[in-house]
CSV table of C-alpha atoms and ligand atoms in Angstrom, one decimal:
chain,number,residue,atom,x,y,z
A,1295,UNK,CA,188.1,12.2,-207.5
A,1296,UNK,CA,190.2,15.3,-208.1
A,1297,UNK,CA,187.7,16.6,-210.6
A,1298,UNK,CA,184.8,16.0,-208.1
A,1299,UNK,CA,186.9,17.6,-205.3
A,1300,UNK,CA,187.5,20.7,-207.4
A,1301,UNK,CA,183.8,21.0,-208.4
A,1302,UNK,CA,182.7,20.2,-204.8
A,1303,UNK,CA,185.2,22.8,-203.6
A,1304,UNK,CA,183.4,25.4,-205.6
A,1305,UNK,CA,179.9,24.2,-204.6
A,1306,UNK,CA,180.5,23.7,-200.9
A,1307,UNK,CA,181.0,27.1,-199.4
A,1308,UNK,CA,179.3,29.9,-197.4
A,1309,UNK,CA,176.2,29.0,-199.3
A,1310,UNK,CA,176.0,25.7,-197.4
A,1311,UNK,CA,177.1,26.8,-193.9
A,1312,UNK,CA,176.0,30.4,-193.8
A,1313,UNK,CA,173.1,30.8,-196.2
A,1314,UNK,CA,171.4,27.4,-196.2
A,1315,UNK,CA,170.9,27.1,-192.4
A,1316,UNK,CA,169.4,30.6,-192.1
A,1317,UNK,CA,167.1,30.1,-195.1
A,1318,UNK,CA,166.0,26.9,-193.5
A,1319,UNK,CA,165.3,28.8,-190.3
A,1320,UNK,CA,163.4,31.6,-192.1
A,1321,UNK,CA,161.4,29.3,-194.3
A,1322,UNK,CA,160.0,26.8,-191.8
A,1323,UNK,CA,162.5,23.9,-191.9
A,1324,UNK,CA,161.8,20.6,-193.6
A,1325,UNK,CA,159.4,21.8,-196.3
A,1326,UNK,CA,162.1,24.2,-197.5
A,1327,UNK,CA,164.7,21.3,-197.5
A,1328,UNK,CA,162.4,19.1,-199.5
A,1329,UNK,CA,162.0,21.8,-202.2
A,1330,UNK,CA,165.7,22.5,-202.2
A,1331,UNK,CA,166.5,18.8,-202.7
A,1332,UNK,CA,163.9,18.5,-205.5
A,1333,UNK,CA,165.2,21.6,-207.3
A,1334,UNK,CA,168.8,20.5,-207.0
A,1335,UNK,CA,168.2,17.1,-208.6
A,1336,UNK,CA,165.7,18.0,-211.3
A,1337,UNK,CA,166.7,21.6,-212.3
A,1338,UNK,CA,170.2,22.5,-211.0
A,1339,UNK,CA,171.9,19.2,-211.8
A,1340,UNK,CA,170.8,19.3,-215.5
A,1341,UNK,CA,172.0,23.0,-215.6
A,1342,UNK,CA,175.3,21.9,-214.1
A,1343,UNK,CA,175.6,19.1,-216.8
A,1344,UNK,CA,174.7,21.7,-219.5
A,1345,UNK,CA,177.5,24.0,-218.3
A,1346,UNK,CA,180.0,21.3,-218.0
A,1347,UNK,CA,179.2,20.0,-221.5
A,1348,UNK,CA,179.7,23.5,-222.9
A,1349,UNK,CA,183.1,23.9,-221.1
A,1350,UNK,CA,184.5,20.6,-222.1
A,1351,UNK,CA,183.3,20.7,-225.7
A,1352,UNK,CA,184.9,24.2,-226.2
A,1353,UNK,CA,187.9,23.8,-224.0
A,1354,UNK,CA,188.4,27.5,-223.6
A,1355,UNK,CA,187.5,30.2,-221.0
A,1356,UNK,CA,183.8,30.9,-220.8
A,1357,UNK,CA,183.9,34.2,-222.7
A,1358,UNK,CA,185.6,32.6,-225.7
A,1359,UNK,CA,183.3,29.5,-225.4
A,1360,UNK,CA,180.2,31.6,-225.7
A,1361,UNK,CA,181.6,33.7,-228.5
A,1362,UNK,CA,182.3,30.5,-230.5
A,1363,UNK,CA,178.8,29.3,-230.0
A,1364,UNK,CA,177.0,32.6,-230.6
A,1365,UNK,CA,178.9,34.6,-233.2
A,1366,UNK,CA,178.6,38.4,-233.1
A,1367,UNK,CA,178.1,41.0,-230.5
A,1368,UNK,CA,175.4,39.1,-228.5
A,1369,UNK,CA,177.9,36.2,-227.9
A,1370,UNK,CA,180.6,38.6,-226.7
A,1371,UNK,CA,178.2,40.2,-224.2
A,1372,UNK,CA,176.8,36.9,-223.0
A,1373,UNK,CA,180.3,35.6,-222.5
A,1374,UNK,CA,181.3,38.8,-220.7
A,1375,UNK,CA,178.4,38.4,-218.3
A,1376,UNK,CA,179.7,35.0,-217.4
A,1377,UNK,CA,183.1,36.4,-216.6
A,1378,UNK,CA,181.8,39.4,-214.8
A,1379,UNK,CA,179.4,37.5,-212.5
A,1380,UNK,CA,181.9,35.5,-210.5
A,1381,UNK,CA,184.2,38.6,-210.1
A,1382,UNK,CA,181.2,40.6,-208.9
A,1383,UNK,CA,180.3,37.7,-206.5
A,1384,UNK,CA,183.8,37.2,-205.1
A,1385,UNK,CA,184.0,40.9,-204.2
A,1386,UNK,CA,181.2,40.7,-201.6
A,1387,UNK,CA,181.7,36.9,-200.9
A,1388,UNK,CA,185.2,37.7,-199.6
A,1389,UNK,CA,183.6,40.3,-197.2
A,1390,UNK,CA,181.8,37.4,-195.5
A,1391,UNK,CA,185.0,35.3,-196.0
A,1392,UNK,CA,186.8,38.0,-194.0
A,1393,UNK,CA,184.2,37.8,-191.2
A,1394,UNK,CA,184.9,34.0,-191.0
A,1395,UNK,CA,188.6,34.7,-190.8
A,1396,UNK,CA,188.1,37.1,-187.9
A,1397,UNK,CA,185.8,34.6,-186.1
A,1398,UNK,CA,188.3,31.8,-186.7
A,1399,UNK,CA,191.0,33.9,-184.9
A,1400,UNK,CA,188.6,34.7,-182.1
A,1401,UNK,CA,187.6,31.1,-181.7
A,1402,UNK,CA,191.3,30.0,-181.6
A,1403,UNK,CA,192.0,32.7,-179.0
A,1404,UNK,CA,189.1,31.3,-177.0
A,1405,UNK,CA,187.2,34.5,-177.1
A,1406,UNK,CA,183.8,32.9,-177.3
A,1407,UNK,CA,184.2,30.5,-174.4
A,1408,UNK,CA,185.9,33.1,-172.2
A,1409,UNK,CA,183.2,35.8,-172.7
A,1410,UNK,CA,179.8,35.8,-171.1
A,1411,UNK,CA,176.8,35.8,-173.4
A,1412,UNK,CA,176.2,39.4,-172.2
A,1413,UNK,CA,179.7,40.5,-173.3
A,1414,UNK,CA,179.1,38.9,-176.7
A,1415,UNK,CA,175.8,40.6,-177.3
A,1416,UNK,CA,176.2,43.2,-180.1
A,1417,UNK,CA,179.8,42.2,-180.8
A,1418,UNK,CA,179.0,41.2,-184.4
A,1419,UNK,CA,177.3,44.4,-185.1
A,1420,UNK,CA,180.2,46.4,-183.6
A,1421,UNK,CA,182.7,44.3,-185.7
A,1422,UNK,CA,181.0,44.7,-189.1
A,1423,UNK,CA,180.3,48.4,-188.6
A,1424,UNK,CA,183.9,49.2,-187.7
A,1425,UNK,CA,185.4,51.6,-190.3
A,1426,UNK,CA,188.5,49.5,-191.2
A,1427,UNK,CA,188.9,46.2,-189.4
A,1428,UNK,CA,186.4,44.2,-191.5
A,1429,UNK,CA,188.0,45.8,-194.6
A,1430,UNK,CA,191.3,44.5,-193.6
A,1431,UNK,CA,189.9,41.0,-193.1
A,1432,UNK,CA,188.2,41.1,-196.4
A,1433,UNK,CA,191.4,42.0,-198.1
A,1434,UNK,CA,193.3,39.3,-196.2
A,1435,UNK,CA,190.7,36.7,-197.3
A,1436,UNK,CA,190.8,37.9,-200.9
A,1437,UNK,CA,194.7,37.9,-200.8
A,1438,UNK,CA,194.7,34.2,-199.6
A,1439,UNK,CA,192.3,33.4,-202.5
A,1440,UNK,CA,194.5,35.1,-205.0
A,1441,UNK,CA,197.6,33.4,-203.6
A,1442,UNK,CA,196.2,29.9,-204.1
A,1443,UNK,CA,194.9,30.7,-207.6
A,1444,UNK,CA,198.4,32.1,-208.5
A,1445,UNK,CA,199.8,28.7,-208.1
A,1446,UNK,CA,197.8,27.5,-211.0
A,1447,UNK,CA,195.1,24.9,-211.6
A,1448,UNK,CA,197.1,21.7,-210.8
A,1449,UNK,CA,199.4,22.7,-208.1
A,1450,UNK,CA,197.1,25.4,-206.5
A,1451,UNK,CA,193.4,24.7,-206.9
A,1452,UNK,CA,193.5,20.9,-207.4
A,1453,UNK,CA,195.9,20.2,-204.6
A,1454,UNK,CA,194.1,22.5,-202.2
A,1455,UNK,CA,190.7,21.0,-202.9
A,1456,UNK,CA,191.9,17.4,-202.7
A,1457,UNK,CA,192.8,17.7,-199.1
A,1458,UNK,CA,190.4,20.3,-197.9
A,1459,UNK,CA,187.1,18.7,-199.1
A,1460,UNK,CA,187.6,15.4,-197.2
A,1461,UNK,CA,188.7,17.5,-194.2
A,1462,UNK,CA,185.6,19.6,-194.4
A,1463,UNK,CA,183.4,16.5,-194.3
A,1464,UNK,CA,185.2,15.1,-191.3
A,1465,UNK,CA,184.8,18.5,-189.5
A,1466,UNK,CA,181.1,18.9,-190.2
A,1467,UNK,CA,180.3,15.3,-189.2
A,1468,UNK,CA,182.1,15.9,-185.9
A,1469,UNK,CA,180.2,19.2,-185.3
A,1470,UNK,CA,176.9,17.6,-186.2
A,1471,UNK,CA,177.5,14.7,-183.7
A,1472,UNK,CA,178.3,17.2,-181.0
A,1473,UNK,CA,175.3,19.4,-181.8
A,1474,UNK,CA,172.9,16.4,-181.9
A,1475,UNK,CA,174.0,15.3,-178.4
A,1476,UNK,CA,173.2,18.7,-176.8
A,1477,UNK,CA,170.2,18.7,-174.4
A,1478,UNK,CA,167.0,19.7,-176.2
A,1479,UNK,CA,168.5,19.1,-179.7
A,1480,UNK,CA,165.6,16.8,-180.5
A,1481,UNK,CA,163.3,19.8,-181.2
A,1482,UNK,CA,165.8,21.0,-183.8
A,1483,UNK,CA,165.9,17.6,-185.5
A,1484,UNK,CA,162.1,17.5,-185.6
A,1485,UNK,CA,162.1,21.0,-187.2
A,1486,UNK,CA,164.5,19.7,-189.9
A,1487,UNK,CA,162.6,16.5,-190.6
A,1488,UNK,CA,158.9,17.3,-190.1
A,1489,UNK,CA,157.6,19.4,-193.0
A,1490,UNK,CA,155.1,22.2,-192.2
A,1491,UNK,CA,153.6,23.0,-195.6
A,1492,UNK,CA,151.5,25.8,-194.1
A,1493,UNK,CA,154.7,27.9,-194.0
A,1494,UNK,CA,155.3,27.4,-197.8
A,1495,UNK,CA,154.8,30.5,-199.8
A,1496,UNK,CA,155.9,31.7,-203.3
A,1497,UNK,CA,158.9,33.1,-201.5
A,1498,UNK,CA,159.9,29.7,-200.2
A,1499,UNK,CA,160.0,28.4,-203.8
A,1500,UNK,CA,162.1,31.4,-204.9
A,1501,UNK,CA,164.5,31.0,-202.0
A,1502,UNK,CA,164.9,27.3,-202.4
A,1503,UNK,CA,165.6,27.6,-206.2
A,1504,UNK,CA,167.9,30.6,-205.7
A,1505,UNK,CA,169.8,28.7,-203.0
A,1506,UNK,CA,170.2,25.7,-205.2
A,1507,UNK,CA,171.7,27.8,-208.0
A,1508,UNK,CA,174.0,29.6,-205.6
A,1509,UNK,CA,175.2,26.5,-204.0
A,1510,UNK,CA,176.0,24.6,-207.1
A,1511,UNK,CA,177.8,27.8,-208.5
A,1512,UNK,CA,175.5,27.9,-211.5
A,1513,UNK,CA,175.3,30.7,-214.1
A,1514,UNK,CA,178.6,32.1,-213.0
A,1515,UNK,CA,181.0,30.7,-215.6
A,1516,UNK,CA,182.7,28.5,-213.0
A,1517,UNK,CA,181.4,25.1,-214.2
A,1518,UNK,CA,182.2,26.1,-217.8
A,1519,UNK,CA,185.7,27.1,-216.8
A,1520,UNK,CA,186.5,24.2,-214.6
A,1521,UNK,CA,185.1,21.8,-217.2
A,1522,UNK,CA,187.3,23.2,-219.9
A,1523,UNK,CA,190.3,21.7,-217.9
A,1524,UNK,CA,188.6,18.3,-217.6
A,1525,UNK,CA,190.1,15.5,-219.7
A,1526,UNK,CA,188.0,13.9,-222.4
A,1527,UNK,CA,188.3,10.5,-220.7
A,1528,UNK,CA,186.5,11.8,-217.5
A,1529,UNK,CA,182.8,11.0,-217.0
A,1530,UNK,CA,181.0,14.3,-216.7
A,1531,UNK,CA,177.7,12.8,-215.5
A,1532,UNK,CA,179.5,11.1,-212.7
A,1533,UNK,CA,181.3,14.3,-211.8
A,1534,UNK,CA,178.0,16.2,-211.9
A,1535,UNK,CA,176.1,13.7,-209.8
A,1536,UNK,CA,179.0,13.4,-207.4
A,1537,UNK,CA,179.2,17.2,-207.0
A,1538,UNK,CA,175.4,17.6,-206.5
A,1539,UNK,CA,175.3,14.8,-203.9
A,1540,UNK,CA,178.3,16.1,-201.9
A,1541,UNK,CA,176.9,19.6,-202.0
A,1542,UNK,CA,173.4,18.4,-200.8
A,1543,UNK,CA,174.8,16.2,-198.1
A,1544,UNK,CA,177.1,19.0,-196.9
A,1545,UNK,CA,174.2,21.5,-196.7
A,1546,UNK,CA,172.1,18.9,-194.7
A,1547,UNK,CA,175.0,18.2,-192.4
A,1548,UNK,CA,175.5,22.0,-191.8
A,1549,UNK,CA,171.7,22.2,-191.1
A,1550,UNK,CA,172.0,19.4,-188.6
A,1551,UNK,CA,175.0,21.1,-187.0
A,1552,UNK,CA,173.5,24.5,-186.5
A,1553,UNK,CA,169.7,24.2,-186.1
A,1554,UNK,CA,169.7,21.6,-183.2
A,1555,UNK,CA,172.3,23.8,-181.4
A,1556,UNK,CA,170.1,26.8,-181.9
A,1557,UNK,CA,167.0,25.0,-180.5
A,1558,UNK,CA,169.0,23.6,-177.6
A,1559,UNK,CA,169.9,27.2,-176.6
A,1560,UNK,CA,166.2,28.1,-176.8
A,1561,UNK,CA,166.8,30.6,-179.6
A,1562,UNK,CA,164.5,31.2,-182.6
A,1563,UNK,CA,166.0,29.9,-185.8
A,1564,UNK,CA,164.8,32.7,-188.0
A,1565,UNK,CA,167.6,35.2,-187.2
A,1566,UNK,CA,168.5,35.6,-190.9
A,1567,UNK,CA,172.0,36.3,-192.3
A,1568,UNK,CA,173.5,36.9,-188.8
A,1569,UNK,CA,172.5,33.4,-187.6
A,1570,UNK,CA,176.0,31.9,-187.5
A,1571,UNK,CA,178.0,35.0,-186.6
A,1572,UNK,CA,175.6,36.3,-183.9
A,1573,UNK,CA,173.8,33.3,-182.6
A,1574,UNK,CA,176.5,30.6,-182.6
A,1575,UNK,CA,179.2,32.5,-180.4
A,1576,UNK,CA,176.4,33.0,-177.9
A,1577,UNK,CA,175.7,29.3,-177.9
A,1578,UNK,CA,179.4,28.5,-177.5
A,1579,UNK,CA,179.7,30.9,-174.6
A,1580,UNK,CA,176.6,29.3,-172.9
A,1581,UNK,CA,177.9,25.8,-173.4
A,1582,UNK,CA,181.3,26.8,-172.0
A,1583,UNK,CA,179.7,27.2,-168.6
A,1584,UNK,CA,179.2,23.4,-168.4
A,1585,UNK,CA,181.8,22.0,-170.8
A,1586,UNK,CA,184.5,24.6,-171.6
A,1587,UNK,CA,186.9,22.3,-173.5
A,1588,UNK,CA,184.3,20.7,-175.7
A,1589,UNK,CA,182.8,24.1,-176.4
A,1590,UNK,CA,186.2,25.6,-177.3
A,1591,UNK,CA,187.0,22.7,-179.6
A,1592,UNK,CA,183.6,22.9,-181.3
A,1593,UNK,CA,183.9,26.6,-181.9
A,1594,UNK,CA,187.4,26.2,-183.4
A,1595,UNK,CA,186.3,23.3,-185.6
A,1596,UNK,CA,183.3,25.2,-186.7
A,1597,UNK,CA,185.0,28.3,-187.8
A,1598,UNK,CA,187.9,26.4,-189.4
A,1599,UNK,CA,185.2,24.6,-191.5
A,1600,UNK,CA,183.6,27.9,-192.6
A,1601,UNK,CA,186.9,29.4,-193.5
A,1602,UNK,CA,188.1,26.5,-195.6
A,1603,UNK,CA,184.7,26.1,-197.3
A,1604,UNK,CA,184.6,29.8,-198.2
A,1605,UNK,CA,188.2,29.7,-199.5
A,1606,UNK,CA,187.6,26.7,-201.9
A,1607,UNK,CA,184.6,28.5,-203.3
A,1608,UNK,CA,186.2,31.9,-203.7
A,1609,UNK,CA,189.1,30.3,-205.5
A,1610,UNK,CA,186.7,29.0,-208.1
A,1611,UNK,CA,185.1,32.4,-208.4
A,1612,UNK,CA,188.4,34.1,-209.1
A,1613,UNK,CA,189.7,31.4,-211.5
A,1614,UNK,CA,187.0,32.4,-214.1
A,1615,UNK,CA,188.5,35.9,-214.5
A,1616,UNK,CA,192.0,34.5,-214.4
A,1617,UNK,CA,191.3,32.0,-217.2
A,1618,UNK,CA,189.9,34.9,-219.3
A,1619,UNK,CA,192.8,37.2,-218.7
A,1620,UNK,CA,195.5,34.6,-219.3
A,1621,UNK,CA,193.9,32.9,-222.3
A,1622,UNK,CA,192.4,35.8,-224.1
A,1623,UNK,CA,194.4,38.8,-223.0
A,1624,UNK,CA,197.8,37.3,-222.7
A,1625,UNK,CA,198.3,38.1,-219.0
A,1626,UNK,CA,200.7,36.1,-216.9
A,1627,UNK,CA,198.8,34.3,-214.2
A,1628,UNK,CA,200.5,36.2,-211.3
A,1629,UNK,CA,199.7,39.6,-212.8
A,1630,UNK,CA,196.2,38.6,-213.5
A,1631,UNK,CA,195.8,37.7,-209.9
A,1632,UNK,CA,197.2,41.1,-208.8
A,1633,UNK,CA,194.9,43.0,-211.1
A,1634,UNK,CA,191.7,41.1,-210.0
A,1635,UNK,CA,192.8,41.4,-206.4
A,1636,UNK,CA,192.9,45.2,-206.8
A,1637,UNK,CA,189.6,45.4,-208.7
A,1638,UNK,CA,187.6,43.0,-206.5
A,1639,UNK,CA,189.2,44.3,-203.4
A,1640,UNK,CA,188.1,47.8,-204.2
A,1641,UNK,CA,184.5,46.8,-204.9
A,1642,UNK,CA,184.4,44.5,-201.9
A,1643,UNK,CA,185.6,47.3,-199.7
A,1644,UNK,CA,182.6,49.4,-200.7
A,1645,UNK,CA,180.3,46.4,-199.8
A,1646,UNK,CA,182.1,46.0,-196.5
A,1647,UNK,CA,181.8,49.7,-195.6
A,1648,UNK,CA,178.1,49.5,-196.3
A,1649,UNK,CA,177.7,48.0,-192.8
A,1650,UNK,CA,179.6,51.0,-191.3
A,1651,UNK,CA,180.5,54.4,-192.7
A,1652,UNK,CA,178.5,53.9,-196.0
A,1653,UNK,CA,175.4,52.5,-194.3
A,1654,UNK,CA,173.3,55.4,-195.7
A,1655,UNK,CA,174.3,54.7,-199.3
A,1656,UNK,CA,171.4,53.1,-201.2
A,1657,UNK,CA,171.0,51.5,-204.6
A,1658,UNK,CA,167.5,50.6,-205.6
A,1659,UNK,CA,166.6,50.9,-201.9
A,1660,UNK,CA,169.2,48.4,-200.8
A,1661,UNK,CA,172.6,48.7,-199.0
A,1662,UNK,CA,175.6,48.2,-201.3
A,1663,UNK,CA,176.2,44.7,-199.9
A,1664,UNK,CA,172.5,43.7,-200.3
A,1665,UNK,CA,172.4,45.2,-203.8
A,1666,UNK,CA,175.5,43.2,-204.8
A,1667,UNK,CA,174.1,40.0,-203.4
A,1668,UNK,CA,170.6,40.4,-204.9
A,1669,UNK,CA,171.9,41.5,-208.3
A,1670,UNK,CA,174.1,38.5,-208.5
A,1671,UNK,CA,171.7,35.8,-207.2
A,1672,UNK,CA,168.5,37.2,-208.7
A,1673,UNK,CA,169.7,38.6,-212.0
A,1674,UNK,CA,173.2,37.7,-213.1
A,1675,UNK,CA,173.3,34.0,-212.1
A,1676,UNK,CA,169.7,33.4,-213.3
A,1677,UNK,CA,170.6,35.0,-216.7
A,1678,UNK,CA,173.8,33.1,-216.9
A,1679,UNK,CA,172.0,29.8,-216.2
A,1680,UNK,CA,169.4,30.6,-218.9
A,1681,UNK,CA,172.1,31.3,-221.4
A,1682,UNK,CA,173.9,28.0,-220.6
A,1683,UNK,CA,170.8,25.8,-220.9
A,1684,UNK,CA,169.8,27.5,-224.2
A,1685,UNK,CA,173.3,27.0,-225.6
A,1686,UNK,CA,173.6,23.3,-224.4
A,1687,UNK,CA,170.0,22.4,-225.3
A,1688,UNK,CA,169.4,24.4,-228.5
A,1689,UNK,CA,172.6,25.6,-230.0
A,1690,UNK,CA,175.1,22.8,-229.5
A,1691,UNK,CA,174.2,19.9,-231.9
A,1692,UNK,CA,172.6,16.9,-230.2
A,1693,UNK,CA,175.5,14.7,-231.3
A,1694,UNK,CA,178.1,17.0,-229.5
A,1695,UNK,CA,176.1,17.1,-226.3
A,1696,UNK,CA,175.8,13.3,-226.5
A,1697,UNK,CA,179.5,12.9,-227.0
A,1698,UNK,CA,180.4,15.0,-224.0
A,1699,UNK,CA,177.9,13.5,-221.6
A,1700,UNK,CA,178.4,9.9,-222.6
A,1701,UNK,CA,182.1,9.9,-223.6
A,1702,UNK,CA,181.2,9.2,-227.2
A,1703,UNK,CA,178.6,6.6,-226.2
A,1704,UNK,CA,181.1,4.5,-224.4
A,1705,UNK,CA,179.4,5.1,-221.0
A,1706,UNK,CA,176.3,2.9,-221.5
A,1707,UNK,CA,174.5,4.0,-218.4
A,1708,UNK,CA,174.9,7.7,-219.4
A,1709,UNK,CA,173.7,6.9,-222.9
A,1710,UNK,CA,170.5,5.4,-221.5
A,1711,UNK,CA,169.9,8.5,-219.3
A,1712,UNK,CA,170.9,10.9,-222.0
A,1713,UNK,CA,167.4,11.5,-223.6
A,1714,UNK,CA,165.9,12.3,-220.1
A,1715,UNK,CA,168.8,14.6,-219.3
A,1716,UNK,CA,168.5,16.4,-222.6
A,1717,UNK,CA,164.8,16.8,-222.1
A,1718,UNK,CA,165.5,18.4,-218.7
A,1719,UNK,CA,168.1,20.7,-220.2
A,1720,UNK,CA,166.0,21.7,-223.3
A,1721,UNK,CA,162.6,22.2,-221.7
A,1722,UNK,CA,162.4,21.8,-217.9
A,1723,UNK,CA,165.4,24.0,-217.0
A,1724,UNK,CA,164.6,27.0,-219.2
A,1725,UNK,CA,160.9,26.9,-218.1
A,1726,UNK,CA,162.0,26.6,-214.4
A,1727,UNK,CA,164.4,29.6,-214.8
A,1728,UNK,CA,161.7,31.7,-216.6
A,1729,UNK,CA,159.2,30.8,-213.7
A,1730,UNK,CA,161.8,32.0,-211.2
A,1731,UNK,CA,162.3,35.3,-213.1
A,1732,UNK,CA,158.6,35.8,-213.4
A,1733,UNK,CA,157.8,35.0,-209.7
A,1734,UNK,CA,160.7,37.2,-208.6
A,1735,UNK,CA,159.3,40.1,-210.6
A,1736,UNK,CA,155.8,39.6,-209.2
B,2978,LIG,N1,178.8,27.8,-204.4
B,2978,LIG,C1,179.5,28.5,-203.5
B,2978,LIG,C2,178.7,28.6,-202.2
B,2978,LIG,O1,177.7,28.0,-202.1
B,2978,LIG,O2,179.1,29.3,-201.3
B,2978,LIG,C3,180.0,29.8,-203.9
B,2978,LIG,C4,179.4,30.5,-205.1
B,2978,LIG,C5,179.9,30.3,-206.4
B,2978,LIG,C6,178.4,31.4,-205.0
B,2978,LIG,C7,179.4,31.0,-207.5
B,2978,LIG,C8,177.9,32.1,-206.1
B,2978,LIG,C9,178.4,31.8,-207.3
B,2978,LIG,F1,178.0,32.5,-208.4
């Protein structure tokens, strides 16, 4: 359970509560969800298993693991990419984590239920474009992440995830129940359950696959790093399936928490990335006119959930770099945390300022924040996943992959599934990733 909690802690995050609902809203609802489920089970789960087999077979940080498997310069660079990606991601991820911290404080101080919808209008825009307040929250969030990681894997990460993941599930179920009982929520449920295939375009496929990678933390060295700590007696297939199912069910619960509330307020679900920060406070404020206590409670629970989910994921992102610095470079854990806090804090500050004073700065036509996000999800994570499946499917001997995924053949159900899993890792996953790269380019 602790292993699944740690993996699920990494998987369940802003990707589920912030990204998934707005992508569902932008891509026409149920059809997107079906694609997302299919991709998760048949592509992302095998990639997850490939990465965890690499991590546990090598039992070292991901840069060293890749260097063992691919000797020479190429191996070093591939390994380095897997260390760099999560550090890159945590820099801008903690900007959104900082927003969730600010919104949590506002929810607790009853700001959303006390303000009228008119007063709230534009407040998100004003907040993120402020020259230093969001930077402060970004650094606060990153500092909290570094503090948990500094305690180590057992007494920091494992302990934190063991209580926070069950708490998160309880919170999201409560919120979903509340949201589903709102007047007019039925339309939102219909939107989530009735597929409209006429809205499906090539973009829907790219978004669904990209979201599935992002959500399971693939191609970012995290699964390799966490798996290097997993005991040989643990069942990796069970851990993988458990993680994928918790991640999927949490994303669906988040969808059922947000979309029905959005429909109930008569708002269009396609607001994009601002959906939870702009639209939800407006809904809480509206509801407060009839049920102030329930609305206050729902707003607090909701932003507590986002904050915890974001934190368990950012912890996993930072741990990859910490494992590299402590194992390969001889750093003490505490100093490694300080160093990465400074580096990621600085890069994240630039991303945060791209909503305010640096809004004119452009890289390849994108703002710094959008550039960071699209480079990570469309390039780094995709390449990282491709490297992992090639290593697990074509470089690691079949017998070693078999040993890791079936505990030396002692798990009979796993042994029966192994040929199908290896086929998915060797052929289906690399082709799926190449298709994703090609369609993104087109
Ligand atoms: N999987 C997490 C989420 O969905 O929020 C966080 C995450 C981890 C995102 C690793 C991206 C990544 F490379």
